[in-house]
PDB file of C-alpha atoms in Angstrom:
ATOM      1  CA  UNK K   1      98.531 107.210   8.259  1.00  0.00           C
ATOM      2  CA  UNK K   2      99.217 104.694  11.012  1.00  0.00           C
ATOM      3  CA  UNK K   3     102.783 103.673  11.740  1.00  0.00           C
ATOM      4  CA  UNK K   4     103.610 100.258  13.222  1.00  0.00           C
ATOM      5  CA  UNK K   5     106.639 100.072  15.530  1.00  0.00           C
ATOM      6  CA  UNK K   6     108.409  96.906  16.653  1.00  0.00           C
ATOM      7  CA  UNK K   7     110.830  96.622  19.592  1.00  0.00           C
ATOM      8  CA  UNK K   8     112.773  93.898  21.384  1.00  0.00           C
ATOM      9  CA  UNK K   9     112.841  91.454  18.455  1.00  0.00           C
ATOM     10  CA  UNK K  10     109.102  91.855  17.854  1.00  0.00           C
ATOM     11  CA  UNK K  11     108.083  91.188  21.468  1.00  0.00           C
ATOM     12  CA  UNK K  12     106.643  94.704  21.794  1.00  0.00           C
ATOM     13  CA  UNK K  13     104.583  96.201  18.981  1.00  0.00           C
ATOM     14  CA  UNK K  14     102.719  99.468  18.825  1.00  0.00           C
ATOM     15  CA  UNK K  15     100.699 101.519  16.391  1.00  0.00           C
ATOM     16  CA  UNK K  16     101.144 105.307  16.403  1.00  0.00           C
ATOM     17  CA  UNK K  17      98.132 107.582  16.126  1.00  0.00           C
ATOM     18  CA  UNK K  18      97.087 111.167  16.760  1.00  0.00           C
ATOM     19  CA  UNK K  19      94.295 111.675  19.297  1.00  0.00           C
ATOM     20  CA  UNK K  20      92.309 114.917  19.364  1.00  0.00           C
ATOM     21  CA  UNK K  21      94.881 116.442  21.672  1.00  0.00           C
ATOM     22  CA  UNK K  22      98.046 114.323  21.883  1.00  0.00           C
ATOM     23  CA  UNK K  23     100.130 111.861  19.897  1.00  0.00           C
ATOM     24  CA  UNK K  24      99.681 108.312  21.185  1.00  0.00           C
ATOM     25  CA  UNK K  25     100.456 104.661  20.674  1.00  0.00           C
ATOM     26  CA  UNK K  26      98.466 101.540  21.377  1.00  0.00           C
ATOM     27  CA  UNK K  27     100.321  98.274  21.613  1.00  0.00           C
ATOM     28  CA  UNK K  28     100.969  94.827  23.001  1.00  0.00           C
ATOM     29  CA  UNK K  29     103.846  93.332  24.999  1.00  0.00           C
ATOM     30  CA  UNK K  30     104.650  89.648  25.265  1.00  0.00           C
ATOM     31  CA  UNK K  31     106.058  88.034  28.391  1.00  0.00           C
ATOM     32  CA  UNK K  32     109.500  89.392  29.228  1.00  0.00           C
ATOM     33  CA  UNK K  33     111.501  92.175  30.847  1.00  0.00           C
ATOM     34  CA  UNK K  34     112.010  95.497  29.081  1.00  0.00           C
ATOM     35  CA  UNK K  35     113.732  98.816  29.656  1.00  0.00           C
ATOM     36  CA  UNK K  36     112.414 101.930  27.930  1.00  0.00           C
ATOM     37  CA  UNK K  37     113.692 105.497  27.750  1.00  0.00           C
ATOM     38  CA  UNK K  38     111.458 108.500  27.198  1.00  0.00           C
ATOM     39  CA  UNK K  39     111.941 111.617  25.096  1.00  0.00           C
ATOM     40  CA  UNK K  40     108.582 113.121  26.119  1.00  0.00           C
ATOM     41  CA  UNK K  41     106.361 112.800  29.174  1.00  0.00           C
ATOM     42  CA  UNK K  42     104.423 109.531  28.809  1.00  0.00           C
ATOM     43  CA  UNK K  43     101.154 108.476  30.407  1.00  0.00           C
ATOM     44  CA  UNK K  44     100.671 104.728  30.058  1.00  0.00           C
ATOM     45  CA  UNK K  45      97.344 102.994  30.678  1.00  0.00           C
ATOM     46  CA  UNK K  46      97.075  99.211  30.934  1.00  0.00           C
ATOM     47  CA  UNK K  47      94.189  98.129  28.692  1.00  0.00           C
ATOM     48  CA  UNK K  48      94.386  94.402  29.404  1.00  0.00           C
ATOM     49  CA  UNK K  49      96.843  92.341  31.412  1.00  0.00           C
ATOM     50  CA  UNK K  50      99.400  93.424  33.983  1.00  0.00           C
ATOM     51  CA  UNK K  51     102.644  95.408  34.078  1.00  0.00           C
ATOM     52  CA  UNK K  52     105.164  95.374  36.902  1.00  0.00           C
ATOM     53  CA  UNK K  53     106.835  98.777  36.704  1.00  0.00           C
ATOM     54  CA  UNK K  54     109.990 100.201  38.242  1.00  0.00           C
ATOM     55  CA  UNK K  55     109.698 103.936  37.777  1.00  0.00           C
ATOM     56  CA  UNK K  56     112.731 106.236  37.561  1.00  0.00           C
ATOM     57  CA  UNK K  57     114.439 107.118  40.830  1.00  0.00           C
ATOM     58  CA  UNK K  58     112.689 104.308  42.739  1.00  0.00           C
ATOM     59  CA  UNK K  59     113.791 100.896  43.920  1.00  0.00           C
ATOM     60  CA  UNK K  60     110.332  99.357  44.286  1.00  0.00           C
ATOM     61  CA  UNK K  61     108.184  97.692  41.648  1.00  0.00           C
ATOM     62  CA  UNK K  62     104.529  98.707  41.280  1.00  0.00           C
ATOM     63  CA  UNK K  63     101.764  96.578  39.764  1.00  0.00           C
ATOM     64  CA  UNK K  64      99.385  98.061  37.184  1.00  0.00           C
ATOM     65  CA  UNK K  65      96.400  96.135  35.827  1.00  0.00           C
ATOM     66  CA  UNK K  66      93.339  96.828  33.664  1.00  0.00           C
ATOM     67  CA  UNK K  67      92.578 100.547  33.612  1.00  0.00           C
ATOM     68  CA  UNK K  68      95.488 101.607  35.853  1.00  0.00           C
ATOM     69  CA  UNK K  69      97.884 104.266  34.595  1.00  0.00           C
ATOM     70  CA  UNK K  70     101.304 105.620  35.435  1.00  0.00           C
ATOM     71  CA  UNK K  71     103.390 108.560  34.205  1.00  0.00           C
ATOM     72  CA  UNK K  72     107.054 108.843  33.311  1.00  0.00           C
ATOM     73  CA  UNK K  73     108.678 112.244  32.790  1.00  0.00           C
ATOM     74  CA  UNK K  74     110.700 113.095  29.692  1.00  0.00           C
ATOM     75  CA  UNK K  75     114.304 111.928  29.435  1.00  0.00           C
ATOM     76  CA  UNK K  76     113.939 109.134  31.982  1.00  0.00           C
ATOM     77  CA  UNK K  77     114.417 105.347  31.946  1.00  0.00           C
ATOM     78  CA  UNK K  78     111.931 102.861  33.373  1.00  0.00           C
ATOM     79  CA  UNK K  79     111.726  99.078  33.563  1.00  0.00           C
ATOM     80  CA  UNK K  80     108.853  96.676  32.960  1.00  0.00           C
ATOM     81  CA  UNK K  81     108.245  93.039  33.816  1.00  0.00           C
ATOM     82  CA  UNK K  82     105.445  91.454  31.803  1.00  0.00           C
ATOM     83  CA  UNK K  83     104.163  88.104  33.114  1.00  0.00           C
ATOM     84  CA  UNK K  84     101.235  87.806  30.677  1.00  0.00           C
ATOM     85  CA  UNK K  85     100.553  89.338  27.286  1.00  0.00           C
ATOM     86  CA  UNK K  86      99.496  92.906  27.992  1.00  0.00           C
ATOM     87  CA  UNK K  87      97.880  95.653  25.927  1.00  0.00           C
ATOM     88  CA  UNK K  88      98.558  99.337  26.665  1.00  0.00           C
ATOM     89  CA  UNK K  89      97.670 102.846  25.523  1.00  0.00           C
ATOM     90  CA  UNK K  90     100.295 105.610  25.814  1.00  0.00           C
ATOM     91  CA  UNK K  91     100.026 109.366  25.261  1.00  0.00           C
ATOM     92  CA  UNK K  92     102.996 111.712  24.773  1.00  0.00           C
ATOM     93  CA  UNK K  93     103.309 115.334  25.930  1.00  0.00           C
TER      94      UNK K  93
END
């Protein structure tokens, strides 16, 4: 069964699923700034749109667009700036 998650007053929504090998979510973010914490290693792929990402232990922001991916280790915090509605796919290890 699919589970729908809602964060930041409904500005980020995701649907949980199980891929052949890993649990995952697919979702959408509206324009805004967000801070997430991880409990597992996450690999996030931008499906459509653009994410500005400040990864843990860095001071610089990176830009990720259609098809680009980034990883965040477990038990870390990362920040996102979303300047246009953006779809993403995330796997958890």
